[in-house]
Amino acid sequence: MITLRTDQQGVVDYTGGYMAVSAVPGSGKTTTLALLAARLIAEALPEDGYVLVVTYQNAAVENFRAKIARFLAEDDLPQTGYEVRTLHSLAYQIVQQNPGLAGTTPGFNVLDERQATHHLENGVNAWLNEHRDTWESLRPDDWSVEGWRRRWNYTSLETAKLIIQTAKNHRASPAGISSRLLPTSGSPHFGDIFLQMALEVYRFYQQQMATLGELDFDDLIRLAVDVLVEHSDYRDRLRRRWPYILEDEAQDSVPLQQELLSLLAGPTGNWVRVGDPNQAIMGTFTAADPRQFRDFINRPDVEHRSLPVSGRSGRPIIRLANRLVDWAVQEHPVPEIRERAFLPLHIVPTPPGDPQPNPPDEESGVDMPIYRHVDIELPTIAQRAIRRAASHPQQTLAILARDNRTGQRIIDCLRDIDEDVAYDDLLRGNVRSRDVAQLLHAVLEVLVSPLAASARVAAYSSLAEEGYGNLGTEEDQARVAILLRSCPAPEQAIFPAAGTDWRDAFAPVPGITAADWQAAHTMVTLLQRAFLARTLPVDELVMTLSQEIFATPGDLATAQKLAGYLRALAENNPAWRLGELNQELGLIARGRTRFLGPEESSQGFTPRPGVITVSTMHSAKGLEWDTVYLVGIDDFWFPGDLDAQFIGTYPELGGSPMNEAKARLEAILDVQKRDSDPDPTREAKLATIAESLRLFYVAITRARHNLVISWSQTVTARGNREASRSLTPALRALRALWKSHD
Amino acid sequence: MPRLFLEGPPGSGKHARLAEHIQQLLQAGTDAYSLLVLVPDRSIRDRLQHTLSAALRGQHRMPDLHTYYSLAQGMITRFWPIIAGPAGFTESSLPPTFLTYETAQHLMSRIVTPLLEQGYFEGLSIRRQRLLSQLLDNLNKAAINGYAHTEIGHRLGAAWAGDETRRQAYLQAQICADRFRRHCLERNLLDISLTIALFHRHLVEDAIFWQYFTGRYRHLVVAHLEESVPVAQDLIRRLIPFTESTLLTYETGGGYRVFMGIDPTGAKQLADLCADQESLPAPPDTNPNIVALDLALGQRLGQVPKGPLPGDPQAALDQHIIQKRYRSEMIEAVAQEIGRLVRDEGVSPDEIAVVAPYADGVLRFVLRESFQRAGVPFRVIRRFESLREDPVVRACLTAAVLAHPAWPTPCPPPDVAEALTLIVAGLDFVRATRLAGALYAPEERHLQPAETLSAADREKIGADALDCYEVLREWLETFRSAENTIPIDLFFQQFYAEILERSGFGAADDAGYAPSVTRLIESARRFREVAPSLGEQDADIGAAYWQMVYSGVVAAQYLLDEAYGTTGSEAVTLVAPVYTYLLAGRRVRYQFWLDVGAIGWWEPPYQPLTNPYVLSRNWPAGDRWTDDFDFHIRNETLYRLVHGLCARCRNALYLCSSDLETGGNLQDSPLLRAALSVANHQRIRDDHAAH
């Protein structure tokens, strides 16, 4: 039986109504929420009702389900009465149960980021080609045509993404916005031009998806909300089905997602929202507004509770995290940030006798080195991590970077030091989805080029690495690969003629063991099945192979998305055959673009002892390690004031055109903005400063025992320019604290 | 005048009684010409034909077995001169051209494409083919309910409870329907809807016709009346008083294809016109535990009043819930259990039916493989969605492209390799790739003689395959050099007869080819007949047909790979969708219900642009479509399937599901919940008893 802390017991004793729980990192909120679910199922649930648990990350779903199942089993209750869903899977369910109401048909395809970007790129390119005069006439003299087009291309794409996301979050269609668009007088601002562009791309994008029966993630939420708003009887039925809603990570909810849950809960319903406003870091990727959950907490009809006690980190680390909050709330040089960045909530270490105590002080420490150049910082940190992994093989450790590019450089440094270093690459969000794409790509390539030995060997290596079947140890694999390569007649191996032996197809290779033959046979059998399935439509082919190769829901979900993507490509390009389609799959496998939506990032990832995780700070959310290295904590990524350099702000385009365009759109849509700066570029800068502080907070609180925070005075920026960096004020404040304890 | 309304559950002997009745009429000297036998669809027609042929043994002429559509089509052809003008056809002196479902889509596509570019249907996310089929469905629903197609938009709009945008879409759907109909009237094109409307609204109202019709058909026999559409019921109602005898058979609890516009309630009312009404009892081998399970599920779906059960539902479910985490595990478990039944318990494979809402490629492939390994004969009967999906069809199309070098259609080497694997028996894709790589010249779309192959390649590919390749190549060469311009359907016919059926080629030892090629020939023939009216030039028809198939046209819903009921196949049969099994008239010892957690068991009737209930003539004007009604209707339809299946199962049924569907999404359906609830309820009861 689990022992609860007092604050946790307070949450589990919930009886009904709206409740908000602000929970600090490591406060045991999943366990608390799962216990609450089990209690409600046992004591309060009406017949035919289900407790609905909503999360924002796939990884959390299984975790919740397992915990609830365990608590129910402990109480000898049947395994029923609850549903755990991500918000997207909830919206999917609402639309899928009644697709006609949402304007689509059963079997609609949900686009992922890559597919969506593909449509957007086409739209932006078409616009740039059609409006050459517009953008060329605005080119400053010191810009080349090529460079200027690139700048427009990139900015247009980012702006279109933001505008479409904003429009969808306000449930506004392209036609609906256009009908309210007023002509601008005088020479238009960049914001006006980019808004016009984005609206045209929006229309194009929706048309592309509509004819293919596709929806993107935002559509899914928008349609679910539309259906619930317009069809109150359906909404009422769902309310009866889910009389209790428990929401995790509520700080990541975007306004439309909050509206969806609010509609499902109803004004007199039962809705428990657990989150940490101080960990709201999704504003960069989604329309999440950190103020939203804070506003909810403050509503008079909401009971507010806190889970401030956490046993995760050592006290020195907790002190740093709390100091960051205090400094931002009381001393930040930009007064608006004091209000916006954090809720003044401290992490409280566990009291004596707690079942999950903080690491002892003597096993916990902080270091904050400064380097002259990033070329010194990254190899040094890499070296420290490798040493740490060697000396503490039972502990977990991670190097967290602010961006993928720096993360990639860290991996390069690790490999320069030790070619065989063990590391997990969580960069670009989802390493696993790339693995899945890569594996499928490798197997499909054999179907594309059945006679190519290289394709056969590559498929074998990918499958062996994946642990498929029994394809041999690493040492065996080299021999089996040679065997598979030495096969001048693959048809004889895969489809042996009557009366012959499949092994006759291979040229003699010295040292081949019986186990090697077995591995080759496993491979050949898989390929035979794959060839037999080859006549299926591409999506069914991919799913048939996937059922054979993959065994986790996450992998199957990824495979399904890939299958859907390939089917859409095939429908869009009737002349394409498996070869062309597989080339596209190869592009995903090489991972230049994130394939899945944000909710899937780091799905199912568990840090491995002695293996260095390399990740961005964003992807590290929800994870923890014994030792964490934070690199590149400087004033570029963590700007201290409004004069700093901001990503997405370009003087040559009049500031931040995407935010200018967004502000214009919000004005058209009559969006009421509270506590926002009237200058859109300034507002965007304030939001960036506040979110970067919360990201820093999230990064700090990933560490259990040891935390190392470093930065460099000089970096090599894009285009191999040397750029100097300054100490960001937040880090200065933490250094002062650290030194005072040192 | 004997007028009998014969009702009974599945297996009660209606089909046999109906056949007997026809036989008796004929033996009593009734002219087959005066006998009208109406059936709801082609599969039931084929089954009845099969039974009658066996019973009549050539001693009597076979009477006309008609679906309502085929009757309408035949009568229109006969009476065209007298109704074409009054019905509004512009070229009434020229003969009519009947469109198939495929060619109707082709025409609708031409009408809709420019409108889509104008922004029609903005806000809806529907694949092109689905959009076309929904627009055609609207026309068909108006026709089978007997009202003017001009009412579609208004009816849909009046029932819509959501925002204004959708009403706009309904008006746009109306415009599409109007334009389509106008185009048909201007060119004497008759799609299904116009055929039915013309028959029901014009021909049947024509005095000359009616005199002929009632004079001719003196005896009426209707099979599966519960599956009939409203206009068919109107015709039956009108005809009965003129007949010397009438037999209507009605399956209790039937009426599975409401989504296609049939009206079981209206059908039942026809009983009032029959002096005699007889109810047949359930067959003696009915299993009380399965009846109990049927009722228990019905109670949980809110369709059956709570009350005592005639048996133990748990006994019917005992050990028979196959629930796995992954779908592949479920499929594997099903294959193993069926293998066990056949091997260890000596169950005949044709006494086992596997039903699923949708037989996707993954399911078909994995089951086929598992059964092959276990040596269990297996076949699939499913609604096929598009010709393009069928590899045999693709192979024939590739052969057509190779035979017609002037067509502007692509033919990349992988297409040729795939075609070779299908055309040459036993040739695998790896050998076919080697063959195509060495001997196919894509630029000229030409196959080179096998003799140019290296000795090594010859050995790898094998002499038998090469011999067949040469036969094929020479055949194509002859065809090309003759600059033959036979119609495309005849090309397929010739290709099948002269190549595919020969020894060593695909169709020689695989019975699966014949239905595919038959379907292709039929589809191509109908296209060729209609193509000039669609503006295609003679010389381009073959290439245009290729284009149409590759655009993914959806095949008519009633077309199946083969009829389940007609042949006595000794195989385990996978049937999809479920109603296909229910209409096939087969009771078996064991049923496996697959994917019971899939939404396909609980399909939503409300489609973005169509709705069979709202477009039914019984829909009260001005009523809105509500969720309560939607929920009720879906549960009712689901229970109809459940009840129909239970009534066709003698020994035991297996409910099979996986937590996750193929794509990793959680499965959840009222059927799964009801089944688990029955099982859980029992478990809890057992637990209490144990304590």
PDB file of N, CA, C and O in Angstrom, chain A residues 256-274:
ATOM      1  N   LEU A 256      -7.565  26.201 -27.224  1.00  0.00           N
ATOM      2  CA  LEU A 256      -8.615  25.392 -27.842  1.00  0.00           C
ATOM      3  C   LEU A 256      -8.726  24.018 -27.172  1.00  0.00           C
ATOM      4  O   LEU A 256      -9.812  23.457 -27.059  1.00  0.00           O
ATOM      5  N   GLN A 257      -7.593  23.503 -26.730  1.00  0.00           N
ATOM      6  CA  GLN A 257      -7.616  22.219 -26.019  1.00  0.00           C
ATOM      7  C   GLN A 257      -8.328  22.395 -24.682  1.00  0.00           C
ATOM      8  O   GLN A 257      -9.102  21.532 -24.258  1.00  0.00           O
ATOM      9  N   GLN A 258      -8.057  23.521 -24.034  1.00  0.00           N
ATOM     10  CA  GLN A 258      -8.735  23.784 -22.767  1.00  0.00           C
ATOM     11  C   GLN A 258     -10.241  23.892 -23.010  1.00  0.00           C
ATOM     12  O   GLN A 258     -11.044  23.397 -22.224  1.00  0.00           O
ATOM     13  N   GLU A 259     -10.596  24.513 -24.137  1.00  0.00           N
ATOM     14  CA  GLU A 259     -12.021  24.662 -24.439  1.00  0.00           C
ATOM     15  C   GLU A 259     -12.660  23.288 -24.650  1.00  0.00           C
ATOM     16  O   GLU A 259     -13.782  23.043 -24.214  1.00  0.00           O
ATOM     17  N   LEU A 260     -11.909  22.412 -25.309  1.00  0.00           N
ATOM     18  CA  LEU A 260     -12.434  21.066 -25.558  1.00  0.00           C
ATOM     19  C   LEU A 260     -12.765  20.369 -24.236  1.00  0.00           C
ATOM     20  O   LEU A 260     -13.858  19.830 -24.054  1.00  0.00           O
ATOM     21  N   LEU A 261     -11.808  20.412 -23.310  1.00  0.00           N
ATOM     22  CA  LEU A 261     -12.045  19.742 -22.027  1.00  0.00           C
ATOM     23  C   LEU A 261     -13.129  20.452 -21.234  1.00  0.00           C
ATOM     24  O   LEU A 261     -13.935  19.814 -20.548  1.00  0.00           O
ATOM     25  N   SER A 262     -13.152  21.770 -21.354  1.00  0.00           N
ATOM     26  CA  SER A 262     -14.169  22.531 -20.648  1.00  0.00           C
ATOM     27  C   SER A 262     -15.560  22.154 -21.162  1.00  0.00           C
ATOM     28  O   SER A 262     -16.507  22.010 -20.382  1.00  0.00           O
ATOM     29  N   LEU A 263     -15.685  21.966 -22.470  1.00  0.00           N
ATOM     30  CA  LEU A 263     -16.967  21.553 -23.055  1.00  0.00           C
ATOM     31  C   LEU A 263     -17.348  20.156 -22.570  1.00  0.00           C
ATOM     32  O   LEU A 263     -18.514  19.887 -22.299  1.00  0.00           O
ATOM     33  N   LEU A 264     -16.351  19.297 -22.477  1.00  0.00           N
ATOM     34  CA  LEU A 264     -16.644  17.927 -22.039  1.00  0.00           C
ATOM     35  C   LEU A 264     -17.015  17.885 -20.563  1.00  0.00           C
ATOM     36  O   LEU A 264     -17.861  17.106 -20.154  1.00  0.00           O
ATOM     37  N   ALA A 265     -16.345  18.732 -19.770  1.00  0.00           N
ATOM     38  CA  ALA A 265     -16.627  18.729 -18.334  1.00  0.00           C
ATOM     39  C   ALA A 265     -17.990  19.369 -18.064  1.00  0.00           C
ATOM     40  O   ALA A 265     -18.757  18.903 -17.232  1.00  0.00           O
ATOM     41  N   GLY A 266     -18.281  20.446 -18.796  1.00  0.00           N
ATOM     42  CA  GLY A 266     -19.531  21.168 -18.559  1.00  0.00           C
ATOM     43  C   GLY A 266     -19.405  22.070 -17.349  1.00  0.00           C
ATOM     44  O   GLY A 266     -18.518  21.870 -16.499  1.00  0.00           O
ATOM     45  N   PRO A 267     -20.267  23.064 -17.243  1.00  0.00           N
ATOM     46  CA  PRO A 267     -20.112  24.072 -16.185  1.00  0.00           C
ATOM     47  C   PRO A 267     -20.232  23.488 -14.773  1.00  0.00           C
ATOM     48  O   PRO A 267     -19.661  24.009 -13.836  1.00  0.00           O
ATOM     49  N   THR A 268     -20.948  22.404 -14.631  1.00  0.00           N
ATOM     50  CA  THR A 268     -21.099  21.845 -13.278  1.00  0.00           C
ATOM     51  C   THR A 268     -20.405  20.492 -13.155  1.00  0.00           C
ATOM     52  O   THR A 268     -20.726  19.695 -12.293  1.00  0.00           O
ATOM     53  N   GLY A 269     -19.473  20.236 -14.059  1.00  0.00           N
ATOM     54  CA  GLY A 269     -18.846  18.916 -14.105  1.00  0.00           C
ATOM     55  C   GLY A 269     -17.690  18.770 -13.137  1.00  0.00           C
ATOM     56  O   GLY A 269     -17.434  19.625 -12.281  1.00  0.00           O
ATOM     57  N   ASN A 270     -16.978  17.673 -13.312  1.00  0.00           N
ATOM     58  CA  ASN A 270     -15.867  17.327 -12.422  1.00  0.00           C
ATOM     59  C   ASN A 270     -14.572  17.287 -13.233  1.00  0.00           C
ATOM     60  O   ASN A 270     -14.422  16.428 -14.097  1.00  0.00           O
ATOM     61  N   TRP A 271     -13.703  18.219 -12.953  1.00  0.00           N
ATOM     62  CA  TRP A 271     -12.517  18.378 -13.793  1.00  0.00           C
ATOM     63  C   TRP A 271     -11.334  18.715 -12.890  1.00  0.00           C
ATOM     64  O   TRP A 271     -11.362  19.751 -12.214  1.00  0.00           O
ATOM     65  N   VAL A 272     -10.360  17.828 -12.878  1.00  0.00           N
ATOM     66  CA  VAL A 272      -9.161  18.064 -12.072  1.00  0.00           C
ATOM     67  C   VAL A 272      -7.996  18.328 -13.018  1.00  0.00           C
ATOM     68  O   VAL A 272      -7.700  17.494 -13.872  1.00  0.00           O
ATOM     69  N   ARG A 273      -7.381  19.469 -12.886  1.00  0.00           N
ATOM     70  CA  ARG A 273      -6.265  19.807 -13.775  1.00  0.00           C
ATOM     71  C   ARG A 273      -4.984  19.891 -12.943  1.00  0.00           C
ATOM     72  O   ARG A 273      -4.896  20.665 -12.001  1.00  0.00           O
ATOM     73  N   VAL A 274      -4.025  19.085 -13.327  1.00  0.00           N
ATOM     74  CA  VAL A 274      -2.749  19.089 -12.611  1.00  0.00           C
ATOM     75  C   VAL A 274      -1.674  19.604 -13.553  1.00  0.00           C
ATOM     76  O   VAL A 274      -1.599  19.175 -14.710  1.00  0.00           O
TER      77      VAL A 274
END
